[in-house]
Amino acid sequence: MDKYPDEQNVLSDPRWEVAEAARRIRQALTRMGLSYTTKDGHLVEVSYSRVGVVGREYGLLEVDLQRLPRKVTVNKLTHRDTLHHLTAVVGKPVKKLNTTGLTYCVVLHPTPKRQLPKRVGLDMDTRPPGEYMIPVGQGHKGAVWRSLLETSHILIGGESRSGKSTWLNSMLAALLNAYSAEQLQLVVVDPKGVEFTAYGGIPHLAVPIAEEPKQAGEVTDWLMGEMNRRRRLFASCFAKHLTAYNARVREPLPLIVAVIDEVTDIALQCGLRSRFYTNLIRLASKAGSFGIVLVLATQNPKAEVLNTLIKGNLSTRIAFRVATSGHSRTILGTKGAEGLPREIRGRMLARLDAGLVELQGFLVTDAEILALVRRLGGGPAGLRLEPIERDLVAYAVEHLDGGFKIGQLARAFADDERTSAWRIRKLAERWEQEGLLTKPAHAAAPRKVTPRLLSLLEG
Ligand SMILES: Nc1ncnc2c1ncn2[C@@H]1O[C@H](COP(=O)(O)OP(=O)(O)OP(=O)(O)O)[C@@H](O)[C@H]1O
Ligand SMILES: [Mg+2]
């Protein structure tokens, strides 16, 4: 150890040259935005251009990498080594370099990098003040939260089972904990049909959870309609964003969060000229100003689908582990996410403000979600009817003698923009499962409103 003076010693070394080189190296690292990674307490990689290399003895070398093989292993360095000595100590022969400029070797003590936790639960008490705050992940300095009013739309990528849905759940849990259905509306597209079923029936859902590509198209139609409605409302009071609008009116509008899982697959299934995709591009570029935030997730980051969208406004990007550096580039604009450890689920690189940060996503369990949903009055335990649902039931009772075929209700509500035929069918299926409607005797037979559903209408 004595042989290798610590940083303090290097810096106080009377030989100014060495101290100066150390300073310049660190400056260069900072300027290039490079953090050095350590393994077992030793510097192992400082990447890319001018600064390089590292050895078992925590030597840091500043060299012209254009002239060196890309990876050089320095076995043993002391602060006395200059490039001249280097030729002798690197594994591969190194061409003698121009000795002017960046050619010093110095010994620095690496700052041991603090490890992120491999698993961390979501603690709502870490929520900082601010509106519509969502948890992004645990960083070195604590929990990182951002306001959805500032993140703009969010893109999340990562290979299968890397932690995307868990992240979305932690976001939804934090929002649902803090905001009522009057303040927050959710739109969920879940092609797998399993990730978000727990939320079915909570009062925050603006439309039933969509599972089929066709329904996904209708959901984006609904969002477009809502965006256009808001555009007129905002224009009437010269508001440029939701906060301004809500400050000026008596009936504030909720923030709408549209979670679309497996977005590339839906886009490819529907086609790049489909309503779904064209709506999505319009929403990505315009909806943010009207209090509609898109949160798009994909395990298949295809550039052909995402690039046009990204050019819009998906300014917050989160990459869990991905298969290739190309995927990482599509999501983050840079490589890196392919190198995240596979065994640590929920580990991500996030582009939040300017740079990338490595974070550990919060683990929210199914049980926590279910408990939350129960509290919100969703799920079978404590249903509440939304206004449109009340209207549908009331119509069935008053005009159809308590029993209805989906087609009948669909025709009666054809002009009502709050619903559509498939939404009515979904609703009827859900109510049927929850025992609120009788099962139809055959496909074309009417479903009957049960006394329980009637009591919800009256309650
Ligand atoms: N932040 C996390 N901390 C700890 N474990 C996690 C975390 N995120 C995910 N996991 C674990 O990984 C599993 C898969 O996560 P998740 O379902 O979120 O992946 P996914 O990316 O949505 O996968 P898919 O693309 O297949 O839908 C979870 O069941 C959980 O056990
Ligand atoms: Mg998932």
Tab-separated table of C-alpha atoms and ligand atoms in Angstrom:
chain	number	residue	atom	x	y	z
A	1	MET	CA	0.000	0.000	0.000
A	2	ASP	CA	2.838	2.349	0.870
A	3	LYS	CA	4.122	2.005	-2.607
A	4	TYR	CA	1.004	3.663	-3.907
A	5	PRO	CA	0.381	6.918	-2.189
A	6	ASP	CA	-3.220	7.892	-1.771
A	7	GLU	CA	-4.746	10.713	-3.652
A	8	GLN	CA	-3.952	13.182	-0.944
A	9	ASN	CA	-0.303	12.288	-1.174
A	10	VAL	CA	-0.313	12.530	-4.897
A	11	LEU	CA	-1.879	15.904	-4.782
A	12	SER	CA	0.548	17.144	-2.187
A	13	ASP	CA	3.430	15.614	-4.047
A	14	PRO	CA	6.032	18.269	-4.522
A	15	ARG	CA	6.348	17.170	-8.085
A	16	TRP	CA	3.799	19.455	-9.495
A	17	GLU	CA	3.533	17.621	-12.764
A	18	VAL	CA	1.987	14.534	-11.231
A	19	ALA	CA	-0.451	16.465	-9.103
A	20	GLU	CA	-1.402	18.522	-12.076
A	21	ALA	CA	-1.982	15.397	-14.160
A	22	ALA	CA	-4.260	13.991	-11.463
A	23	ARG	CA	-6.232	17.170	-11.436
A	24	ARG	CA	-6.568	17.212	-15.177
A	25	ILE	CA	-7.728	13.636	-15.299
A	26	ARG	CA	-10.462	14.246	-12.830
A	27	GLN	CA	-11.445	17.417	-14.597
A	28	ALA	CA	-11.591	15.571	-17.890
A	29	LEU	CA	-13.735	12.860	-16.321
A	30	THR	CA	-16.171	15.394	-14.978
A	31	ARG	CA	-16.264	17.319	-18.218
A	32	MET	CA	-17.004	14.195	-20.189
A	33	GLY	CA	-19.687	13.236	-17.751
A	34	LEU	CA	-17.900	9.976	-17.034
A	35	SER	CA	-18.327	8.297	-13.773
A	36	TYR	CA	-15.792	5.664	-13.114
A	37	THR	CA	-16.989	2.251	-12.249
A	38	THR	CA	-15.286	0.199	-9.644
A	39	LYS	CA	-15.057	-3.477	-9.019
A	40	ASP	CA	-13.851	-4.741	-5.707
A	41	GLY	CA	-12.916	-1.200	-4.898
A	42	HIS	CA	-10.762	-0.788	-7.994
A	43	LEU	CA	-11.349	1.332	-10.957
A	44	VAL	CA	-12.212	-0.882	-13.853
A	45	GLU	CA	-13.463	1.248	-16.583
A	46	VAL	CA	-13.338	4.764	-17.718
A	47	SER	CA	-14.655	4.742	-21.158
A	48	TYR	CA	-14.659	6.202	-24.597
A	49	SER	CA	-12.323	8.837	-25.780
A	50	ARG	CA	-9.350	10.386	-24.161
A	51	VAL	CA	-9.275	9.015	-20.725
A	52	GLY	CA	-8.669	5.432	-20.146
A	53	VAL	CA	-7.525	2.469	-18.337
A	54	VAL	CA	-7.234	1.149	-15.062
A	55	GLY	CA	-5.424	-1.560	-13.343
A	56	ARG	CA	-5.557	-3.781	-10.371
A	57	GLU	CA	-3.535	-1.227	-8.490
A	58	TYR	CA	-5.991	1.520	-9.118
A	59	GLY	CA	-3.872	3.325	-11.515
A	60	LEU	CA	-5.571	5.776	-13.731
A	61	LEU	CA	-3.975	6.694	-16.933
A	62	GLU	CA	-4.628	9.509	-19.247
A	63	VAL	CA	-3.767	8.540	-22.753
A	64	ASP	CA	-4.769	9.132	-26.268
A	65	LEU	CA	-7.067	6.198	-26.826
A	66	GLN	CA	-7.258	6.735	-30.521
A	67	ARG	CA	-3.769	5.470	-30.675
A	68	LEU	CA	-4.107	2.749	-28.127
A	69	PRO	CA	-5.894	-0.529	-28.374
A	70	ARG	CA	-9.374	0.077	-27.029
A	71	LYS	CA	-8.871	-1.846	-23.858
A	72	VAL	CA	-5.567	-1.725	-22.120
A	73	THR	CA	-4.885	-3.462	-18.905
A	74	VAL	CA	-2.352	-1.913	-16.721
A	75	ASN	CA	-1.078	-4.318	-14.212
A	76	LYS	CA	0.987	-2.124	-12.091
A	77	LEU	CA	1.319	1.575	-12.036
A	78	THR	CA	2.930	4.003	-9.726
A	79	HIS	CA	2.751	7.699	-9.749
A	80	ARG	CA	6.240	7.693	-11.145
A	81	ASP	CA	5.198	5.926	-14.305
A	82	THR	CA	5.032	8.029	-17.363
A	83	LEU	CA	4.208	6.896	-20.815
A	84	HIS	CA	7.756	5.893	-21.227
A	85	HIS	CA	7.370	3.242	-18.551
A	86	LEU	CA	3.950	2.351	-19.714
A	87	THR	CA	5.237	0.564	-22.752
A	88	ALA	CA	6.724	-1.903	-20.387
A	89	VAL	CA	3.747	-2.503	-18.148
A	90	VAL	CA	0.751	-2.813	-20.398
A	91	GLY	CA	-0.181	-6.285	-21.484
A	92	LYS	CA	-0.072	-5.602	-25.158
A	93	PRO	CA	2.772	-3.721	-26.745
A	94	VAL	CA	1.798	-0.141	-27.161
A	95	LYS	CA	3.120	1.988	-29.884
A	96	LYS	CA	5.153	4.746	-28.486
A	97	LEU	CA	3.007	7.772	-28.336
A	98	ASN	CA	3.652	11.325	-28.836
A	99	THR	CA	4.785	12.330	-25.404
A	100	THR	CA	3.378	15.779	-25.486
A	101	GLY	CA	0.099	16.322	-23.773
A	102	LEU	CA	-1.960	13.605	-22.287
A	103	THR	CA	0.574	11.104	-21.230
A	104	TYR	CA	0.765	10.939	-17.485
A	105	CYS	CA	0.062	8.085	-15.228
A	106	VAL	CA	-1.015	8.825	-11.741
A	107	VAL	CA	-2.291	6.829	-8.861
A	108	LEU	CA	-5.658	7.795	-7.520
A	109	HIS	CA	-7.782	6.234	-4.880
A	110	PRO	CA	-11.061	5.399	-6.460
A	111	THR	CA	-14.080	6.499	-4.519
A	112	PRO	CA	-15.759	3.201	-3.876
A	113	LYS	CA	-19.093	3.294	-5.610
A	114	ARG	CA	-22.016	2.834	-3.310
A	115	GLN	CA	-24.225	-0.022	-4.295
A	116	LEU	CA	-27.859	0.459	-5.098
A	117	PRO	CA	-30.177	-1.881	-3.211
A	118	LYS	CA	-31.306	-4.942	-5.153
A	119	ARG	CA	-34.816	-4.707	-3.849
A	120	VAL	CA	-36.602	-1.807	-2.286
A	121	GLY	CA	-40.228	-1.220	-1.388
A	122	LEU	CA	-42.101	1.981	-2.015
A	123	ASP	CA	-42.290	4.256	0.997
A	124	MET	CA	-44.922	6.931	0.420
A	125	ASP	CA	-43.342	9.035	3.159
A	126	THR	CA	-40.421	9.790	0.844
A	127	ARG	CA	-42.800	11.630	-1.489
A	128	PRO	CA	-41.614	15.216	-1.815
A	129	PRO	CA	-44.146	18.041	-2.050
A	130	GLY	CA	-45.422	18.718	-5.527
A	131	GLU	CA	-48.349	17.846	-7.731
A	132	TYR	CA	-48.850	14.450	-9.314
A	133	MET	CA	-45.548	13.127	-7.996
A	134	ILE	CA	-44.525	9.663	-9.177
A	135	PRO	CA	-41.709	7.504	-7.806
A	136	VAL	CA	-39.029	6.721	-10.367
A	137	GLY	CA	-36.647	4.645	-8.321
A	138	GLN	CA	-34.148	4.471	-5.521
A	139	GLY	CA	-30.914	6.312	-6.245
A	140	HIS	CA	-27.681	6.661	-4.303
A	141	LYS	CA	-29.041	9.657	-2.507
A	142	GLY	CA	-32.507	8.332	-1.810
A	143	ALA	CA	-35.832	7.975	-3.553
A	144	VAL	CA	-36.188	9.870	-6.820
A	145	TRP	CA	-39.624	11.338	-7.546
A	146	ARG	CA	-40.804	13.490	-10.400
A	147	SER	CA	-43.971	15.406	-11.085
A	148	LEU	CA	-46.017	14.141	-14.029
A	149	LEU	CA	-46.692	17.770	-14.849
A	150	GLU	CA	-42.988	18.104	-15.600
A	151	THR	CA	-41.935	14.716	-16.949
A	152	SER	CA	-44.099	15.057	-20.017
A	153	HIS	CA	-44.776	11.688	-21.675
A	154	ILE	CA	-42.798	8.673	-20.532
A	155	LEU	CA	-41.282	5.826	-22.528
A	156	ILE	CA	-40.319	2.630	-20.743
A	157	GLY	CA	-38.449	-0.224	-22.373
A	158	GLY	CA	-36.939	-3.430	-21.173
A	159	GLU	CA	-36.836	-7.102	-22.005
A	160	SER	CA	-39.386	-9.543	-20.681
A	161	ARG	CA	-39.544	-9.720	-16.877
A	162	SER	CA	-37.177	-6.812	-16.413
A	163	GLY	CA	-39.584	-4.802	-14.274
A	164	LYS	CA	-41.716	-2.616	-16.557
A	165	SER	CA	-45.115	-3.587	-15.189
A	166	THR	CA	-43.856	-3.408	-11.640
A	167	TRP	CA	-42.666	0.130	-12.330
A	168	LEU	CA	-46.034	1.063	-13.795
A	169	ASN	CA	-47.727	-0.397	-10.752
A	170	SER	CA	-45.556	1.631	-8.402
A	171	MET	CA	-46.448	4.747	-10.367
A	172	LEU	CA	-50.162	3.946	-10.283
A	173	ALA	CA	-50.053	3.055	-6.593
A	174	ALA	CA	-48.453	6.384	-5.704
A	175	LEU	CA	-50.942	8.344	-7.784
A	176	LEU	CA	-54.004	6.435	-6.614
A	177	ASN	CA	-52.921	6.855	-3.016
A	178	ALA	CA	-52.877	10.602	-3.359
A	179	TYR	CA	-55.558	11.548	-5.881
A	180	SER	CA	-59.275	11.037	-6.110
A	181	ALA	CA	-61.136	10.226	-9.307
A	182	GLU	CA	-62.026	13.908	-9.606
A	183	GLN	CA	-58.336	14.786	-9.727
A	184	LEU	CA	-56.948	11.858	-11.673
A	185	GLN	CA	-58.325	9.744	-14.482
A	186	LEU	CA	-56.647	6.653	-15.852
A	187	VAL	CA	-56.732	5.070	-19.241
A	188	VAL	CA	-55.152	1.632	-19.439
A	189	VAL	CA	-54.297	-0.477	-22.458
A	190	ASP	CA	-53.169	-3.913	-21.388
A	191	PRO	CA	-52.776	-6.280	-24.371
A	192	LYS	CA	-51.609	-9.109	-22.113
A	193	GLY	CA	-54.845	-8.770	-20.187
A	194	VAL	CA	-53.191	-9.757	-16.943
A	195	GLU	CA	-51.001	-6.915	-15.768
A	196	PHE	CA	-53.596	-4.385	-14.670
A	197	THR	CA	-56.781	-6.385	-14.104
A	198	ALA	CA	-56.665	-5.494	-10.411
A	199	TYR	CA	-57.620	-1.924	-11.274
A	200	GLY	CA	-60.839	-2.936	-13.025
A	201	GLY	CA	-63.714	-1.124	-11.373
A	202	ILE	CA	-61.850	1.648	-9.593
A	203	PRO	CA	-63.581	4.978	-10.039
A	204	HIS	CA	-60.455	6.481	-11.634
A	205	LEU	CA	-60.791	4.519	-14.869
A	206	ALA	CA	-62.011	6.904	-17.543
A	207	VAL	CA	-62.839	3.991	-19.847
A	208	PRO	CA	-62.703	0.242	-19.204
A	209	ILE	CA	-59.291	-1.372	-19.518
A	210	ALA	CA	-58.642	-2.111	-23.204
A	211	GLU	CA	-57.126	-5.441	-24.164
A	212	GLU	CA	-57.630	-5.910	-27.893
A	213	PRO	CA	-55.861	-3.819	-30.555
A	214	LYS	CA	-59.263	-2.642	-31.784
A	215	GLN	CA	-60.153	-1.426	-28.323
A	216	ALA	CA	-56.756	0.238	-28.079
A	217	GLY	CA	-57.728	2.193	-31.200
A	218	GLU	CA	-60.991	3.232	-29.572
A	219	VAL	CA	-59.182	4.286	-26.437
A	220	THR	CA	-56.947	6.604	-28.448
A	221	ASP	CA	-60.078	7.934	-30.177
A	222	TRP	CA	-61.497	8.726	-26.773
A	223	LEU	CA	-58.245	10.459	-25.794
A	224	MET	CA	-58.287	12.480	-29.014
A	225	GLY	CA	-61.877	13.496	-28.329
A	226	GLU	CA	-60.997	14.513	-24.801
A	227	MET	CA	-57.943	16.425	-26.028
A	228	ASN	CA	-60.051	18.339	-28.525
A	229	ARG	CA	-62.683	19.067	-25.898
A	230	ARG	CA	-59.973	20.372	-23.597
A	231	ARG	CA	-58.447	22.406	-26.394
A	232	ARG	CA	-61.723	24.330	-26.704
A	233	LEU	CA	-62.062	24.716	-22.936
A	234	PHE	CA	-58.480	25.928	-22.550
A	235	ALA	CA	-58.847	28.364	-25.427
A	236	SER	CA	-61.950	29.858	-23.833
A	237	CYS	CA	-59.904	31.043	-20.865
A	238	PHE	CA	-56.531	31.475	-22.555
A	239	ALA	CA	-54.902	28.700	-20.523
A	240	LYS	CA	-51.776	27.045	-21.883
A	241	HIS	CA	-51.619	24.112	-19.503
A	242	LEU	CA	-53.672	22.218	-16.948
A	243	THR	CA	-52.453	24.104	-13.879
A	244	ALA	CA	-53.289	27.439	-15.487
A	245	TYR	CA	-56.694	26.189	-16.596
A	246	ASN	CA	-57.570	24.735	-13.216
A	247	ALA	CA	-56.525	27.938	-11.473
A	248	ARG	CA	-59.006	29.888	-13.599
A	249	VAL	CA	-62.130	27.799	-13.504
A	250	ARG	CA	-64.636	26.593	-10.946
A	251	GLU	CA	-64.683	23.028	-12.210
A	252	PRO	CA	-61.087	21.844	-12.469
A	253	LEU	CA	-60.200	19.051	-14.874
A	254	PRO	CA	-58.408	15.884	-13.772
A	255	LEU	CA	-54.988	14.911	-15.053
A	256	ILE	CA	-55.375	11.975	-17.415
A	257	VAL	CA	-52.673	9.321	-17.319
A	258	ALA	CA	-52.787	6.920	-20.264
A	259	VAL	CA	-50.791	3.757	-19.628
A	260	ILE	CA	-50.223	1.756	-22.794
A	261	ASP	CA	-48.344	-1.494	-22.285
A	262	GLU	CA	-46.673	-3.299	-25.219
A	263	VAL	CA	-47.131	-0.240	-27.351
A	264	THR	CA	-44.930	-1.375	-30.244
A	265	ASP	CA	-46.743	-4.677	-30.566
A	266	ILE	CA	-50.113	-2.963	-30.746
A	267	ALA	CA	-48.781	-0.460	-33.273
A	268	LEU	CA	-47.387	-3.261	-35.438
A	269	GLN	CA	-50.577	-5.275	-35.177
A	270	CYS	CA	-52.758	-2.309	-36.023
A	271	GLY	CA	-50.336	-1.046	-38.653
A	272	LEU	CA	-48.415	2.178	-38.861
A	273	ARG	CA	-51.242	3.829	-40.763
A	274	SER	CA	-53.882	2.748	-38.296
A	275	ARG	CA	-55.998	5.064	-36.233
A	276	PHE	CA	-54.234	3.808	-33.149
A	277	TYR	CA	-50.794	4.815	-34.355
A	278	THR	CA	-51.717	8.101	-35.996
A	279	ASN	CA	-53.707	9.118	-32.929
A	280	LEU	CA	-50.759	8.174	-30.752
A	281	ILE	CA	-48.388	10.397	-32.686
A	282	ARG	CA	-50.773	13.318	-32.408
A	283	LEU	CA	-51.298	12.704	-28.730
A	284	ALA	CA	-47.555	12.446	-28.118
A	285	SER	CA	-46.947	15.817	-29.662
A	286	LYS	CA	-49.956	17.725	-28.349
A	287	ALA	CA	-51.753	16.082	-25.447
A	288	GLY	CA	-49.213	17.101	-22.793
A	289	SER	CA	-50.385	20.705	-22.789
A	290	PHE	CA	-53.937	19.574	-22.093
A	291	GLY	CA	-53.190	17.522	-19.027
A	292	ILE	CA	-52.984	14.156	-20.771
A	293	VAL	CA	-49.801	12.214	-20.044
A	294	LEU	CA	-48.856	9.120	-22.025
A	295	VAL	CA	-46.891	6.388	-20.335
A	296	LEU	CA	-45.797	3.923	-22.997
A	297	ALA	CA	-44.103	0.635	-22.232
A	298	THR	CA	-42.559	-1.913	-24.557
A	299	GLN	CA	-40.430	-5.018	-24.458
A	300	ASN	CA	-39.815	-4.726	-28.142
A	301	PRO	CA	-38.288	-1.315	-28.803
A	302	LYS	CA	-38.580	-1.191	-32.548
A	303	ALA	CA	-37.099	1.977	-33.951
A	304	GLU	CA	-39.564	2.068	-36.842
A	305	VAL	CA	-42.425	2.449	-34.388
A	306	LEU	CA	-40.791	4.498	-31.702
A	307	ASN	CA	-38.675	6.998	-33.585
A	308	THR	CA	-41.578	8.965	-34.952
A	309	LEU	CA	-43.168	8.961	-31.529
A	310	ILE	CA	-39.992	9.930	-29.764
A	311	LYS	CA	-39.544	12.851	-32.098
A	312	GLY	CA	-42.835	14.010	-30.657
A	313	ASN	CA	-42.423	14.420	-27.001
A	314	LEU	CA	-41.463	11.394	-24.980
A	315	SER	CA	-38.876	13.259	-23.024
A	316	THR	CA	-38.661	10.979	-20.008
A	317	ARG	CA	-37.115	7.633	-20.876
A	318	ILE	CA	-36.572	4.623	-18.716
A	319	ALA	CA	-34.702	1.532	-19.818
A	320	PHE	CA	-34.596	-1.634	-17.817
A	321	ARG	CA	-32.233	-4.300	-19.107
A	322	VAL	CA	-32.549	-4.671	-22.860
A	323	ALA	CA	-31.191	-7.306	-25.234
A	324	THR	CA	-29.032	-5.144	-27.481
A	325	SER	CA	-27.304	-1.790	-27.521
A	326	GLY	CA	-29.570	-0.907	-30.459
A	327	HIS	CA	-32.596	-1.262	-28.202
A	328	SER	CA	-30.890	0.855	-25.593
A	329	ARG	CA	-30.249	3.523	-28.225
A	330	THR	CA	-33.867	3.502	-29.334
A	331	ILE	CA	-35.085	4.053	-25.805
A	332	LEU	CA	-32.415	6.201	-24.218
A	333	GLY	CA	-30.605	7.605	-27.214
A	334	THR	CA	-27.420	5.927	-26.034
A	335	LYS	CA	-26.094	2.476	-25.326
A	336	GLY	CA	-25.815	1.189	-21.782
A	337	ALA	CA	-29.059	-0.546	-20.803
A	338	GLU	CA	-27.847	-3.789	-22.403
A	339	GLY	CA	-25.193	-3.895	-19.686
A	340	LEU	CA	-27.574	-3.717	-16.725
A	341	PRO	CA	-27.399	-6.839	-14.574
A	342	ARG	CA	-29.971	-9.402	-15.640
A	343	GLU	CA	-30.230	-10.898	-12.192
A	344	ILE	CA	-31.300	-7.640	-10.573
A	345	ARG	CA	-34.871	-7.088	-11.667
A	346	GLY	CA	-36.060	-3.509	-11.623
A	347	ARG	CA	-32.606	-2.014	-12.239
A	348	MET	CA	-32.880	0.821	-14.746
A	349	LEU	CA	-31.185	3.657	-16.493
A	350	ALA	CA	-33.375	6.734	-16.529
A	351	ARG	CA	-33.087	9.865	-18.583
A	352	LEU	CA	-34.959	12.319	-16.433
A	353	ASP	CA	-33.426	15.710	-16.836
A	354	ALA	CA	-30.183	16.022	-18.671
A	355	GLY	CA	-28.105	12.950	-17.907
A	356	LEU	CA	-28.666	9.292	-17.252
A	357	VAL	CA	-29.042	7.943	-13.755
A	358	GLU	CA	-29.003	4.384	-12.583
A	359	LEU	CA	-31.866	3.595	-10.231
A	360	GLN	CA	-33.519	0.626	-8.627
A	361	GLY	CA	-37.256	0.497	-9.256
A	362	PHE	CA	-39.612	0.135	-6.334
A	363	LEU	CA	-41.205	-3.216	-5.784
A	364	VAL	CA	-44.924	-2.993	-5.232
A	365	THR	CA	-46.520	-6.374	-4.680
A	366	ASP	CA	-49.852	-7.637	-5.981
A	367	ALA	CA	-51.134	-7.785	-2.415
A	368	GLU	CA	-50.366	-4.088	-1.910
A	369	ILE	CA	-52.159	-3.222	-5.142
A	370	LEU	CA	-55.190	-5.291	-4.187
A	371	ALA	CA	-55.373	-3.656	-0.759
A	372	LEU	CA	-55.183	-0.234	-2.387
A	373	VAL	CA	-57.836	-1.061	-4.960
A	374	ARG	CA	-60.169	-2.367	-2.243
A	375	ARG	CA	-59.734	0.867	-0.340
A	376	LEU	CA	-60.605	2.832	-3.459
A	377	GLY	CA	-63.850	0.963	-3.810
A	378	GLY	CA	-62.785	-1.036	-6.840
A	379	GLY	CA	-62.726	-4.775	-7.184
A	380	PRO	CA	-65.697	-6.896	-6.244
A	381	ALA	CA	-65.749	-5.779	-2.613
A	382	GLY	CA	-66.985	-2.236	-2.834
A	383	LEU	CA	-68.237	-1.077	-6.187
A	384	ARG	CA	-69.285	2.419	-7.016
A	385	LEU	CA	-70.955	3.412	-10.250
A	386	GLU	CA	-69.552	6.098	-12.472
A	387	PRO	CA	-72.017	8.622	-13.931
A	388	ILE	CA	-72.166	6.870	-17.301
A	389	GLU	CA	-72.654	3.523	-15.579
A	390	ARG	CA	-75.528	4.956	-13.540
A	391	ASP	CA	-77.111	6.274	-16.729
A	392	LEU	CA	-76.809	2.883	-18.407
A	393	VAL	CA	-78.364	1.027	-15.481
A	394	ALA	CA	-81.102	3.646	-15.107
A	395	TYR	CA	-81.942	3.335	-18.792
A	396	ALA	CA	-82.080	-0.456	-18.569
A	397	VAL	CA	-84.408	-0.245	-15.571
A	398	GLU	CA	-86.703	2.467	-16.928
A	399	HIS	CA	-86.927	1.568	-20.595
A	400	LEU	CA	-86.008	-2.080	-20.857
A	401	ASP	CA	-87.699	-3.457	-17.798
A	402	GLY	CA	-84.449	-4.230	-16.022
A	403	GLY	CA	-83.116	-6.555	-18.692
A	404	PHE	CA	-81.055	-5.540	-21.665
A	405	LYS	CA	-79.187	-6.770	-24.696
A	406	ILE	CA	-75.919	-5.026	-25.366
A	407	GLY	CA	-77.129	-3.918	-28.799
A	408	GLN	CA	-80.148	-2.196	-27.254
A	409	LEU	CA	-78.058	-0.157	-24.828
A	410	ALA	CA	-75.471	0.561	-27.519
A	411	ARG	CA	-78.161	1.971	-29.801
A	412	ALA	CA	-79.686	4.047	-27.030
A	413	PHE	CA	-76.300	5.534	-26.152
A	414	ALA	CA	-74.919	5.730	-29.688
A	415	ASP	CA	-74.517	9.493	-29.486
A	416	ASP	CA	-73.021	9.518	-26.014
A	417	GLU	CA	-69.291	10.096	-26.355
A	418	ARG	CA	-68.615	8.649	-22.899
A	419	THR	CA	-69.221	5.119	-24.103
A	420	SER	CA	-69.353	2.763	-27.077
A	421	ALA	CA	-70.633	-0.689	-27.943
A	422	TRP	CA	-67.528	-2.516	-26.818
A	423	ARG	CA	-67.288	-0.531	-23.604
A	424	ILE	CA	-70.843	-1.490	-22.807
A	425	ARG	CA	-70.022	-5.118	-23.586
A	426	LYS	CA	-66.926	-5.020	-21.343
A	427	LEU	CA	-68.907	-3.412	-18.582
A	428	ALA	CA	-71.674	-5.988	-18.907
A	429	GLU	CA	-69.132	-8.824	-18.806
A	430	ARG	CA	-67.494	-7.364	-15.722
A	431	TRP	CA	-70.784	-6.848	-13.947
A	432	GLU	CA	-71.800	-10.342	-14.889
A	433	GLN	CA	-68.589	-11.718	-13.347
A	434	GLU	CA	-69.187	-9.679	-10.240
A	435	GLY	CA	-72.715	-11.023	-9.947
A	436	LEU	CA	-74.338	-7.663	-10.616
A	437	LEU	CA	-76.110	-8.932	-13.732
A	438	THR	CA	-77.657	-12.314	-14.376
A	439	LYS	CA	-75.966	-14.501	-16.941
A	440	PRO	CA	-77.802	-14.448	-20.284
A	441	ALA	CA	-79.489	-17.775	-21.061
A	442	HIS	CA	-77.913	-17.734	-24.511
A	443	ALA	CA	-75.740	-15.289	-26.442
A	444	ALA	CA	-78.639	-13.164	-27.687
A	445	ALA	CA	-80.697	-13.235	-24.482
A	446	PRO	CA	-80.946	-10.154	-22.283
A	447	ARG	CA	-78.977	-9.758	-19.042
A	448	LYS	CA	-80.994	-8.752	-15.998
A	449	VAL	CA	-80.076	-6.098	-13.464
A	450	THR	CA	-79.796	-7.747	-10.046
A	451	PRO	CA	-81.090	-6.137	-6.837
A	452	ARG	CA	-77.449	-5.549	-5.829
A	453	LEU	CA	-76.811	-3.437	-8.921
A	454	LEU	CA	-80.046	-1.631	-8.276
A	455	SER	CA	-78.923	-0.849	-4.734
A	456	LEU	CA	-75.681	0.596	-6.117
A	457	LEU	CA	-77.757	2.812	-8.359
A	458	GLU	CA	-79.789	4.009	-5.439
A	459	GLY	CA	-76.895	4.183	-2.989
B	1	LIG	N1	-38.219	-3.241	-8.848
B	1	LIG	C1	-38.204	-4.552	-8.624
B	1	LIG	N2	-37.616	-5.034	-7.524
B	1	LIG	C2	-37.601	-6.377	-7.298
B	1	LIG	N3	-38.142	-7.298	-8.118
B	1	LIG	C3	-38.729	-6.858	-9.222
B	1	LIG	C4	-38.789	-5.468	-9.545
B	1	LIG	N4	-39.431	-5.341	-10.719
B	1	LIG	C5	-39.750	-6.581	-11.113
B	1	LIG	N5	-39.335	-7.494	-10.223
B	1	LIG	C6	-39.536	-8.955	-10.318
B	1	LIG	O1	-39.522	-9.337	-11.664
B	1	LIG	C7	-40.739	-9.942	-12.048
B	1	LIG	C8	-41.136	-9.470	-13.433
B	1	LIG	O2	-41.393	-8.099	-13.400
B	1	LIG	P1	-42.449	-7.405	-14.348
B	1	LIG	O3	-43.673	-8.227	-14.464
B	1	LIG	O4	-42.605	-6.021	-13.850
B	1	LIG	O5	-41.659	-7.448	-15.713
B	1	LIG	P2	-42.065	-6.896	-17.134
B	1	LIG	O6	-40.916	-6.131	-17.619
B	1	LIG	O7	-43.384	-6.209	-17.061
B	1	LIG	O8	-42.186	-8.224	-17.963
B	1	LIG	P3	-43.078	-8.537	-19.257
B	1	LIG	O9	-42.432	-7.837	-20.400
B	1	LIG	O10	-42.996	-10.014	-19.362
B	1	LIG	O11	-44.462	-8.024	-18.996
B	1	LIG	C9	-41.736	-9.515	-10.977
B	1	LIG	O12	-42.702	-10.498	-10.775
B	1	LIG	C10	-40.886	-9.333	-9.764
B	1	LIG	O13	-40.754	-10.542	-9.067
B	2	MG	MG	-45.169	-6.437	-18.121
